[in-house]
Amino acid sequence: MRTFILSLCAASVVALAAIAAPQSGLPLPTTLEDFKQPGTQPLTVTQTILESSACTGCHSGYDPTKEPFTLWAASMMGQAGRDPVFYAALAIANQDAVGAGEYCLRCHAPAAWLDGRSTPTDGSALNEALGDFDGVTCHVCHRLVDPVYTPGQNPPSDAAILAALTQVPPTQNNGQYIIDPDDVRRGPFDLGPTFFLHEWAQSPHHRESQLCGTCHELSNHLTTRQADQSYAFNATNAQHPTHDKRQQFPIERTYSEWSASQYARGPIETIDAEYPLGRFGGNDTAVSSCQDCHMPTTTGVACQPVLGPPTRPDMPLHHFTGVNSWVLNAVRASYPDSETGLSASSVAASNARTLENHQKASKLDVWTTSNQLGVRIVNETGHKLPSGYAEGRRMWINVKFFDVADALVAERGAYDTVGATLTSANTKVYEGKYGLDANQAALTGLPAGESFHFVLNNTILSDNRIPPRGFTNYAFGRVQASPVGATYAEEQYWDDTYYAIPPGAVRAVVTTFHQTSSREYMEFLRDTNTTNGAGLTAYNAWVAQGKSAPVQKRTANINFGATTCAKPIPYGVSKTLSMGGTPKLGWTGEPSLAINNFKIAISNARPDATGILNSSPVSASVTPFNGGTLYLGGTITRVGSFQLDLTGAAQFSIPVLPIMVGTALNYQVLFRDPGASFNYGITHALHVDFCD
């Protein structure tokens, strides 16, 4: 089917060549040796990877809302080998560096890569009959081996599998997977001694985020980090000297963003007033790993009921829901359902989950102060917002101001749906922009600056995407995920933007939008492709599917006139009490000079204990203190002392003075807790912005 689709565009290749002649200096004279990486190598598995259709007999056909196959097929994991944007980017990667498609195909068509069909590197050897277009297949994931062997936890056979490798991957990166050479299907559950339908092994690795980091962490291994922290291309026809991602240019750092977040340090409870059943985790309201959010648990069975499977309360749903809003529809429009495993209902259900995921990923708060409209976006995910594939992916704020007659007075961040054009100069757009430095420009013949050339980029020009909970500048710097051209304080997982209220405006509607593929990126794929019609195919699919119409994430309405302030934000984690449970720091009232009824509220602490409330204008992170964590930095001020009641609760009034308007303070409570380490209890912290 893919050959048929590309043949429709064959006539366009001549025209495309006229639009974009090959750049001088390209392609780079790389070889397949440059793209060789640690892990399992092609043509080394004893039993071949099966196509996903081999799993349908047991794992589909009984409940489309829970069965693994139907949910997987209606995800970008299941259609990674049919994604038209991927093939457009693949063509340009091969144009930019000889054999670069080898790097791309190992994650988008892993079964074909393992069987040696990633050569030629343009994907022309992929075989639909062998399931090569199924993307990240059942058999690939369920034969993954933990690269770190732990006796007593991992299957005993793993030690020999790792020992047989030429090199074990040093980090999670670039699709450096390790595959069980035999058809032993791994998962998190013990299937019992009587299970006989296929060979199996219980694998704790399948509950770990490290597994997801195998492909959701990308680095340009053609580059090496220099002493001045720039990245330069290596000599060709040689593997990377260390294969350490920290010495390679960071393309995507979704796994590392998670690993440096609070989610990686322990489960985060996601129950709140808006989501009383939790935001992400299904049956589990407290979440930590990638799987917790992207494979939420349910109560059900994983295979045909006639086979007598146990009903599990923690069965992971194979949703793999992300934020891609249009490509699944494009795949279904280009391939028959008999090939993809898709249906109208499964795609509609997947799109609904994607929309829900967008909405759950953040909070939106609006307020007014000094004739300005304040907008705060709070990142509720375990990685940057947005994260992942940066090319063409962005989130922005749209503000519409209305007058008393409900006429539109002004708009910020307007989007023209016909031209797919965003007015970005008067609003904030959250995105990562990558490009080429002067040395790379000289090497490639391309201009220095912003670029969509995936395998050539070697510098980050800007990255203002919102960090996750637990953000620290040190930790994100270590994993090459620091903000660039933007500043976030320690522990800050939110961002504020202010808009001047235009004359005559009495109210505003604020909306955050996300777009999977921008016009600029899709035109780049169309116009830069000189070797085949994949760029035009992707562009036409983008047009046919509404030009990646922006997805509405959150909306808030505000009437001007009433005094409002930004809502305080909790950050960090509390120390567990000696008697169990954790204290909580909250608030009542508004931190406003005009209202002046603001109070810090402590609950779930040690009953009948004495405590003190401290404050600081500076936040701190991961500073050990009396068995807990001190989240206040700089000059710490003792606000006052208090007595907790018999439920472990207390409130402390905070008078708002004129000098406090427009400033922020961070608060944290310490209290007596006999039996705890150091005999102290410590709450998390609370960030408070004061307004007029």
XYZ file of C-alpha atoms in Angstrom:
692
model
C 0.000 0.000 0.000
C 2.841 2.382 0.804
C 4.340 1.815 -2.683
C 0.997 2.805 -4.210
C 0.837 5.984 -2.140
C 4.357 7.041 -3.101
C 3.678 6.324 -6.775
C 0.933 8.954 -6.708
C 3.645 11.511 -5.974
C 6.232 10.342 -8.491
C 5.308 13.087 -10.911
C 5.994 15.687 -8.241
C 9.658 14.808 -7.763
C 10.872 16.932 -10.702
C 8.931 19.916 -9.413
C 10.298 19.395 -5.914
C 13.844 19.329 -7.222
C 13.271 22.722 -8.800
C 12.036 24.093 -5.468
C 14.963 22.835 -3.386
C 18.213 21.881 -5.072
C 20.608 19.808 -2.948
C 22.712 21.912 -0.593
C 26.475 22.065 -1.048
C 28.290 19.880 1.431
C 25.470 17.366 1.642
C 24.985 14.543 2.142
C 27.605 14.040 4.810
C 29.834 11.099 3.753
C 28.719 8.844 6.590
C 28.510 5.071 6.396
C 26.487 2.418 8.185
C 29.390 2.076 10.599
C 28.662 5.601 11.875
C 25.167 4.503 12.851
C 26.127 1.261 14.543
C 25.224 1.220 18.256
C 25.333 -1.160 21.238
C 22.645 -3.731 21.956
C 21.204 -6.541 19.900
C 22.431 -6.453 16.304
C 20.529 -7.310 13.109
C 20.342 -10.969 12.116
C 21.420 -12.207 15.553
C 18.109 -13.341 17.083
C 17.523 -17.084 17.008
C 13.751 -16.869 16.559
C 12.469 -14.032 14.408
C 10.161 -11.314 15.661
C 6.574 -12.217 14.842
C 4.158 -9.811 13.176
C 1.479 -8.456 15.487
C -1.284 -10.298 13.688
C 0.103 -13.438 15.339
C -1.148 -12.089 18.672
C -4.730 -11.351 17.638
C -6.086 -14.841 18.258
C -5.737 -14.487 22.021
C -5.358 -10.759 22.658
C -8.242 -9.277 20.664
C -11.842 -9.908 19.718
C -13.431 -9.829 23.164
C -13.451 -6.248 24.523
C -12.206 -3.330 22.362
C -12.074 -1.055 25.420
C -9.506 -3.243 27.197
C -7.972 -5.843 24.896
C -4.279 -5.164 24.190
C -4.241 -5.516 20.391
C -7.063 -3.107 19.523
C -5.740 -0.423 21.866
C -2.144 -0.841 20.670
C -3.160 -0.735 17.000
C -4.979 2.577 17.566
C -1.852 4.239 18.929
C 1.169 5.868 17.340
C 3.213 2.959 18.689
C 1.170 0.605 16.538
C 1.328 2.850 13.455
C 4.902 4.125 13.770
C 5.802 2.307 10.557
C 2.987 3.948 8.569
C 3.349 7.536 9.774
C 3.649 9.734 6.651
C 5.554 12.412 8.600
C 8.123 9.790 9.551
C 8.751 8.832 5.920
C 9.116 12.472 4.909
C 11.637 13.043 7.700
C 13.366 9.745 6.818
C 13.921 10.885 3.225
C 15.515 14.153 4.341
C 17.668 12.377 6.919
C 19.088 10.199 4.147
C 19.627 13.277 2.002
C 21.550 14.937 4.839
C 23.772 12.012 5.868
C 24.360 8.820 3.905
C 22.662 5.897 5.642
C 20.970 8.021 8.337
C 17.739 6.110 7.830
C 19.364 3.216 9.692
C 19.124 5.371 12.809
C 15.434 6.143 12.221
C 14.194 2.696 11.226
C 15.520 0.916 14.319
C 12.740 2.543 16.396
C 9.975 2.969 13.811
C 10.326 -0.510 12.282
C 12.298 -2.529 14.857
C 11.218 -5.976 13.642
C 12.418 -5.163 10.134
C 15.644 -3.681 11.525
C 16.353 -6.846 13.515
C 15.763 -8.946 10.404
C 18.142 -6.817 8.299
C 15.520 -5.021 6.229
C 16.635 -1.516 7.232
C 19.000 -1.682 4.258
C 18.458 0.186 1.970
C 17.978 2.879 4.590
C 15.091 4.546 2.739
C 12.714 1.832 3.982
C 12.152 0.341 0.531
C 12.932 -3.169 1.807
C 10.156 -3.115 4.426
C 7.639 -5.869 3.845
C 3.958 -5.502 4.725
C 3.507 -9.294 4.622
C 6.009 -9.617 7.468
C 4.359 -6.905 9.547
C 7.163 -4.373 9.056
C 4.794 -1.400 8.959
C 3.261 -2.279 12.333
C 5.797 -0.096 14.103
C 6.652 -1.020 17.665
C 5.086 -4.456 17.701
C 3.869 -6.674 20.522
C 6.741 -9.094 20.022
C 9.388 -6.364 20.140
C 8.264 -4.902 23.463
C 7.570 -8.242 25.074
C 11.009 -9.612 24.215
C 12.931 -6.624 25.600
C 15.665 -7.522 28.088
C 16.713 -5.318 30.983
C 20.235 -4.004 30.196
C 21.045 -4.092 33.932
C 20.897 -7.623 35.284
C 19.790 -7.983 38.910
C 19.961 -11.553 40.277
C 16.692 -12.658 41.813
C 14.685 -10.036 39.914
C 15.379 -10.453 36.211
C 14.877 -13.765 34.421
C 17.974 -15.940 34.992
C 18.525 -16.250 31.225
C 19.251 -12.520 31.018
C 22.797 -12.914 32.360
C 23.784 -15.072 29.392
C 21.960 -12.830 26.912
C 23.855 -9.772 28.148
C 27.159 -11.630 28.225
C 26.757 -12.612 24.577
C 26.489 -8.995 23.400
C 29.458 -7.221 21.908
C 28.521 -4.177 23.982
C 25.741 -3.517 26.506
C 24.169 -0.061 26.051
C 25.629 2.305 28.675
C 22.428 4.408 28.889
C 18.804 4.424 27.718
C 19.070 5.982 24.276
C 18.540 5.804 20.523
C 16.733 2.477 20.295
C 19.679 0.539 21.720
C 17.400 -2.312 22.707
C 18.321 -5.788 23.802
C 16.038 -8.526 22.475
C 15.717 -12.035 23.856
C 17.071 -14.146 20.968
C 14.431 -16.770 21.715
C 10.664 -16.364 21.616
C 10.240 -15.895 25.355
C 7.498 -13.352 25.927
C 8.063 -11.130 28.907
C 5.727 -9.071 31.009
C 5.195 -7.871 34.559
C 2.992 -10.769 35.717
C 3.659 -14.298 36.943
C 1.571 -16.455 34.602
C 1.892 -19.529 36.809
C 3.373 -23.026 36.328
C 0.459 -24.335 34.250
C 0.573 -21.642 31.558
C 1.401 -23.354 28.251
C 0.255 -21.126 25.368
C 3.736 -19.677 24.772
C 7.079 -19.405 26.517
C 7.093 -16.602 29.073
C 9.175 -14.915 31.760
C 8.212 -12.437 34.453
C 10.044 -9.174 33.879
C 10.036 -6.268 36.367
C 11.710 -4.240 33.605
C 8.325 -3.953 31.898
C 7.082 -1.757 34.745
C 10.133 0.508 34.620
C 10.425 3.824 32.801
C 13.882 2.755 31.665
C 12.172 0.481 29.144
C 10.413 3.463 27.563
C 13.650 5.432 27.579
C 15.024 2.978 25.032
C 13.354 4.924 22.218
C 11.975 8.035 23.931
C 15.473 9.424 24.431
C 17.307 10.469 21.289
C 20.816 11.799 20.744
C 22.808 12.552 17.638
C 25.575 9.970 17.909
C 27.319 11.540 14.914
C 28.389 14.294 17.324
C 30.596 14.565 20.394
C 30.480 17.174 23.142
C 33.460 19.518 23.149
C 35.298 21.228 26.004
C 33.376 24.457 25.328
C 30.080 22.478 25.585
C 29.393 22.755 21.859
C 28.832 19.647 19.729
C 31.001 18.790 16.743
C 30.621 16.031 14.167
C 32.880 13.022 14.464
C 35.149 11.562 11.827
C 33.116 9.365 9.480
C 33.086 5.599 9.069
C 33.456 5.006 12.797
C 31.112 4.380 15.701
C 30.712 6.988 18.415
C 33.771 6.708 20.677
C 31.802 6.225 23.919
C 28.121 5.660 22.990
C 27.354 7.775 26.067
C 24.357 9.987 25.354
C 25.761 12.680 27.648
C 28.540 13.124 25.098
C 26.089 13.420 22.189
C 23.848 16.262 21.057
C 20.445 15.901 22.787
C 17.629 15.627 20.247
C 14.871 14.469 22.610
C 15.108 14.081 26.380
C 11.642 12.906 27.410
C 13.000 10.045 29.507
C 15.646 12.231 31.140
C 13.087 14.937 31.876
C 11.108 12.293 33.743
C 14.200 10.919 35.485
C 15.006 14.398 36.855
C 11.416 15.033 37.986
C 9.602 14.411 41.263
C 7.688 11.571 39.606
C 10.886 9.533 39.304
C 11.561 9.913 43.034
C 8.228 8.463 44.109
C 4.527 8.311 43.281
C 2.688 11.627 42.998
C -0.942 11.611 44.116
C -3.051 13.042 41.282
C -6.413 13.307 43.035
C -7.717 16.868 43.166
C -11.038 18.712 43.022
C -11.155 18.504 39.231
C -10.129 14.854 39.044
C -11.411 13.088 42.179
C -10.413 9.722 40.680
C -6.946 10.892 39.675
C -5.605 12.390 36.473
C -3.674 9.632 34.758
C -3.307 6.284 36.455
C -6.594 4.467 35.966
C -7.075 2.338 39.091
C -3.889 3.864 40.537
C -4.348 7.487 41.546
C -0.695 7.928 42.558
C 1.622 7.693 39.561
C 5.356 7.531 39.007
C 6.521 5.670 35.880
C 5.842 6.332 32.203
C 3.648 3.240 32.195
C 1.534 4.551 35.087
C 0.309 7.450 32.926
C 0.546 6.101 29.378
C -0.646 2.562 30.218
C -3.192 3.269 32.986
C -4.409 0.276 34.931
C -7.881 -1.196 34.822
C -9.677 -4.258 36.161
C -9.927 -6.882 33.460
C -8.335 -9.721 31.526
C -5.524 -9.534 28.983
C -6.694 -12.318 26.685
C -9.752 -14.206 25.509
C -11.974 -15.112 28.508
C -12.452 -18.623 27.098
C -8.788 -19.253 27.931
C -9.506 -18.680 31.625
C -7.195 -15.722 32.337
C -7.227 -14.197 35.821
C -9.043 -10.918 36.323
C -6.400 -8.444 37.410
C -7.058 -5.140 39.222
C -3.820 -3.712 37.791
C -4.001 -4.739 34.149
C -2.211 -2.103 32.042
C -4.226 -0.728 29.167
C -2.149 -0.629 25.980
C -3.293 2.915 25.150
C 0.140 4.546 24.783
C -1.791 7.789 24.571
C 0.256 10.850 23.700
C -0.541 14.150 21.991
C -0.453 13.380 18.243
C -3.780 14.714 17.036
C -3.961 13.951 13.307
C -1.570 11.270 12.046
C -3.736 8.328 13.122
C -6.535 9.657 10.909
C -4.050 10.074 8.058
C -2.897 6.474 8.400
C -6.444 5.171 8.268
C -7.147 7.298 5.193
C -4.099 5.822 3.405
C -4.181 2.133 4.321
C -6.952 -0.474 4.502
C -8.147 -1.441 7.969
C -7.235 -5.034 7.205
C -3.561 -3.996 7.244
C -3.590 -1.557 10.148
C -5.962 -3.200 12.613
C -7.781 0.132 12.810
C -11.495 0.855 12.605
C -13.640 3.961 12.717
C -14.539 3.251 16.334
C -10.998 2.458 17.517
C -9.596 5.631 15.938
C -12.431 7.740 17.378
C -11.791 6.261 20.833
C -8.056 6.895 20.501
C -8.622 10.502 19.434
C -10.912 11.010 22.419
C -8.203 9.682 24.737
C -5.677 12.025 23.135
C -7.942 15.015 23.710
C -8.487 13.944 27.314
C -4.733 13.567 27.754
C -4.226 17.119 26.511
C -6.724 18.427 29.023
C -5.320 16.482 31.967
C -1.742 17.512 31.251
C -2.016 21.000 32.734
C -3.938 23.473 34.829
C -4.810 27.005 33.757
C -5.146 29.899 36.186
C -6.048 33.511 35.309
C -6.192 36.685 37.409
C -5.911 40.475 37.101
C -3.467 42.860 38.731
C -2.453 46.459 37.932
C -4.508 46.526 34.726
C -2.854 43.338 33.536
C -4.240 39.896 32.865
C -2.103 37.158 34.392
C -2.066 33.660 32.893
C -0.452 30.701 34.634
C 0.031 27.259 33.095
C 0.843 24.472 35.557
C 2.543 21.370 34.160
C 0.944 18.225 35.619
C 2.963 15.772 33.525
C 6.184 13.979 34.384
C 8.191 15.691 31.644
C 8.358 19.042 29.912
C 5.157 20.550 28.561
C 5.189 19.894 25.656
C 7.816 17.159 25.332
C 9.107 14.725 22.745
C 9.587 15.398 19.056
C 10.305 19.126 18.927
C 10.064 19.657 15.169
C 6.851 21.537 14.472
C 5.364 20.767 17.888
C 4.248 23.719 19.993
C 1.846 25.002 22.627
C 0.664 28.590 22.989
C -1.666 30.953 24.814
C -4.617 32.554 23.041
C -6.375 35.500 24.697
C -9.560 37.126 23.457
C -10.645 40.419 25.048
C -14.332 41.430 24.852
C -16.167 44.685 25.594
C -19.468 45.253 27.385
C -21.386 44.536 24.154
C -19.484 41.226 23.869
C -17.623 42.411 20.792
C -14.035 41.300 20.301
C -11.696 44.129 21.303
C -8.338 42.406 20.760
C -6.809 38.974 20.365
C -3.380 37.653 21.298
C -2.006 34.462 19.798
C -4.542 34.337 16.983
C -4.482 31.321 14.690
C -5.653 31.421 11.058
C -7.123 27.995 10.308
C -7.129 28.554 6.544
C -3.476 29.482 6.267
C -2.435 27.458 9.344
C -0.610 30.555 10.540
C -0.031 31.533 14.159
C 0.433 35.155 15.232
C 3.192 34.487 17.726
C 4.733 37.919 18.303
C 2.082 39.046 20.825
C 1.770 35.898 22.919
C 3.879 33.132 24.423
C 4.664 30.009 22.446
C 6.198 27.024 24.241
C 8.561 25.063 22.014
C 12.107 23.887 21.485
C 14.003 25.398 18.561
C 17.055 23.576 17.244
C 19.605 24.564 14.656
C 23.150 24.683 13.337
C 26.068 26.627 14.762
C 28.627 28.370 12.557
C 30.907 25.329 12.369
C 28.086 23.051 11.357
C 26.884 25.557 8.791
C 30.334 25.627 7.230
C 30.439 21.813 7.158
C 27.037 21.341 5.561
C 26.621 24.417 3.382
C 23.376 25.238 5.188
C 22.836 28.619 6.870
C 23.560 28.898 10.576
C 20.527 29.269 12.827
C 17.167 27.565 13.185
C 16.786 24.337 11.242
C 14.531 21.311 10.911
C 17.430 19.151 9.676
C 17.082 16.465 12.325
C 20.418 14.674 11.837
C 22.466 17.840 11.242
C 21.365 20.074 14.112
C 23.964 20.564 16.824
C 22.723 23.472 18.921
C 19.591 24.403 20.881
C 18.606 27.981 20.091
C 15.750 28.195 22.597
C 13.687 25.936 24.821
C 11.069 27.527 27.071
C 8.949 24.413 27.562
C 7.595 24.144 31.110
C 9.539 21.748 33.365
C 7.824 19.047 35.459
C 7.456 18.856 39.251
C 10.758 18.528 41.021
C 12.640 20.576 38.429
C 16.114 21.652 39.458
C 18.536 23.525 37.259
C 21.381 21.241 38.294
C 19.586 17.978 37.521
C 18.226 19.181 34.187
C 21.656 20.499 33.262
C 23.174 17.087 33.963
C 20.772 15.391 31.547
C 21.126 18.056 28.827
C 17.570 19.314 29.268
C 18.147 22.810 30.656
C 15.861 25.663 29.595
C 17.476 27.804 26.916
C 16.513 31.446 26.624
C 14.083 31.027 29.520
C 14.481 30.984 33.290
C 12.765 28.657 35.742
C 13.379 28.782 39.488
C 14.166 25.705 41.542
C 11.097 23.434 41.787
C 9.108 25.647 39.379
C 6.732 23.584 37.260
C 4.545 26.451 36.105
C 4.924 29.584 33.992
C 3.304 33.018 34.141
C 2.556 35.419 31.300
C 1.067 38.912 31.578
C -1.050 40.769 29.019
C -1.993 44.457 29.146
C -5.782 44.794 29.289
C -6.840 46.945 26.303
C -9.186 49.931 26.819
C -12.837 48.944 26.751
C -12.286 45.301 27.605
C -14.473 43.954 30.421
C -13.709 40.261 30.182
C -11.367 37.763 28.552
C -11.347 34.162 27.402
C -7.964 32.450 27.749
C -7.233 29.194 25.928
C -4.112 27.110 25.620
C -3.615 25.251 22.354
C -1.286 22.494 21.205
C -0.328 21.722 17.631
C 1.336 18.511 16.536
C 2.717 19.705 13.188
C 3.134 23.355 12.228
C 2.767 24.722 8.697
C 6.444 25.697 8.707
C 7.534 22.148 9.450
C 5.232 20.503 6.952
C 6.326 22.906 4.217
C 9.933 22.097 5.060
C 9.231 18.379 4.628
C 7.487 19.074 1.323
C 10.009 21.481 -0.163
C 13.282 19.976 1.067
C 12.580 16.443 -0.130
C 14.367 15.972 -3.456
C 14.639 12.176 -3.570
C 11.066 10.911 -3.551
C 7.485 12.018 -3.019
C 7.306 11.316 0.711
C 7.426 15.007 1.634
C 4.525 15.884 -0.619
C 2.626 12.803 0.558
C 2.971 13.929 4.157
C 2.037 17.496 3.304
C -1.069 16.414 1.396
C -2.099 14.146 4.279
C -1.628 17.087 6.666
C -3.868 19.264 4.491
C -6.488 16.519 4.156
C -6.617 16.096 7.942
C -7.227 19.762 8.696
C -3.607 20.992 8.708
C -3.032 19.651 12.205
C -5.759 21.838 13.649
C -4.733 23.092 17.098
C -6.117 21.085 20.009
C -7.727 23.064 22.801
C -6.036 22.083 26.047
C -7.570 24.342 28.694
C -9.929 27.354 28.741
C -10.632 29.937 31.453
C -12.989 32.925 31.549
C -12.455 36.032 33.648
C -14.505 39.172 34.233
C -12.441 42.240 35.001
C -13.132 44.344 38.075
C -13.159 41.789 40.869
C -9.904 41.358 42.777
C -8.235 38.035 42.080
C -4.750 36.662 42.573
C -2.800 33.753 41.194
C -3.565 30.589 43.117
C -0.730 29.430 45.397
C 1.105 26.351 44.184
C 2.408 23.500 46.355
C 5.795 22.079 45.457
C 8.084 19.408 46.850
C 7.083 16.513 49.103
C 6.445 16.270 52.830
C 8.363 14.071 55.224
C 6.377 11.021 56.295
C 5.102 11.213 59.884
C 6.375 8.802 62.508
C 2.805 7.479 62.794
C 2.391 7.239 59.029
C 0.768 9.631 56.588
C 2.076 12.929 55.264
C 1.275 16.516 56.276
C -0.170 18.969 53.791
C 0.327 22.697 53.338
C -2.552 24.632 51.793
C -4.266 27.991 52.056
C -7.553 29.834 52.417
C -8.569 33.269 51.168
C -6.763 35.477 48.628
C -3.166 36.747 48.947
C -4.491 40.207 48.098
C -3.896 43.627 49.636
C -7.524 44.618 49.013
C -9.091 41.522 50.570
C -6.390 40.655 53.127
C -7.890 37.367 54.335
C -5.038 35.066 53.346
C -4.071 32.193 55.646
C -1.587 29.334 55.423
C -3.360 26.086 56.370
C -1.602 23.012 57.752
C -3.404 19.662 57.876
C -2.652 15.975 58.442
C 0.307 16.869 60.665
C 1.201 15.609 64.145
C -1.767 16.208 66.503
C -1.243 18.670 69.355
C 2.306 19.508 68.289
C 4.009 22.891 68.181
C 5.461 24.191 64.960
C 6.954 27.146 63.126
C 6.188 28.693 59.755
C 9.173 29.876 57.702
C 9.310 31.861 54.480
C 11.801 32.879 51.821
C 11.613 34.692 48.475
C 13.891 32.004 47.039
C 12.973 28.379 46.420
C 15.454 25.557 46.911
C 15.446 21.923 45.926
C 16.474 18.508 47.235
C 18.301 19.992 50.227
C 18.329 17.329 53.000
C 17.131 18.701 56.321
C 16.295 16.767 59.491
C 15.228 13.687 57.583
C 13.148 15.671 55.096
C 13.806 18.283 52.436
C 14.272 22.020 52.830
C 12.604 23.827 49.941
C 13.468 27.370 51.070
C 16.705 28.996 49.939
C 18.434 32.304 50.401
C 17.431 34.246 53.523
C 14.885 32.280 55.545
C 12.547 34.245 57.821
C 10.644 32.807 60.759
C 7.065 34.012 60.254
C 5.755 32.709 63.595
C 4.874 29.700 65.712
C 1.593 27.859 66.215
C -0.081 24.935 67.955
C -1.604 22.126 65.923
C -5.027 20.919 67.067
C -6.004 17.321 67.842
C -6.431 16.563 64.137
C -2.990 17.921 63.271
C -4.386 21.096 61.698
C -3.706 24.803 62.127
C -4.094 28.073 60.233
C -1.729 31.026 60.233
C -2.845 34.480 59.033
C -0.530 36.274 56.591
C -1.212 40.041 56.541
C -0.613 41.439 53.039
C 1.293 44.738 53.174
C 1.592 47.240 50.294
C 5.278 46.432 49.940
C 4.368 42.757 49.273
C 2.223 43.481 46.178
C 3.919 42.138 43.082
C 6.287 39.909 45.052
C 6.295 36.206 45.876
C 7.190 34.177 48.952
C 7.683 30.487 49.553
C 6.473 28.919 52.819
C 7.322 25.719 54.670
C 6.368 24.350 58.101
C 8.418 22.458 60.673
C 6.784 20.846 63.716
C 7.591 18.481 66.528
C 7.142 14.801 65.714
C 8.534 12.552 68.463
C 9.562 9.238 66.991
C 10.528 10.678 63.603
C 14.152 11.102 62.601
C 15.509 14.191 64.375
C 12.076 14.402 66.116
C 10.880 16.799 63.401
C 8.052 16.783 60.899
C 8.441 18.806 57.686
C 5.821 19.769 55.128
C 6.277 20.404 51.439
C 6.445 24.058 50.402
C 3.911 26.570 49.084
C 4.635 29.272 46.511
C 2.489 32.408 46.963
C 2.249 35.473 44.692
C 0.808 38.608 46.315
C -1.379 41.040 44.390
C -3.109 44.390 44.941
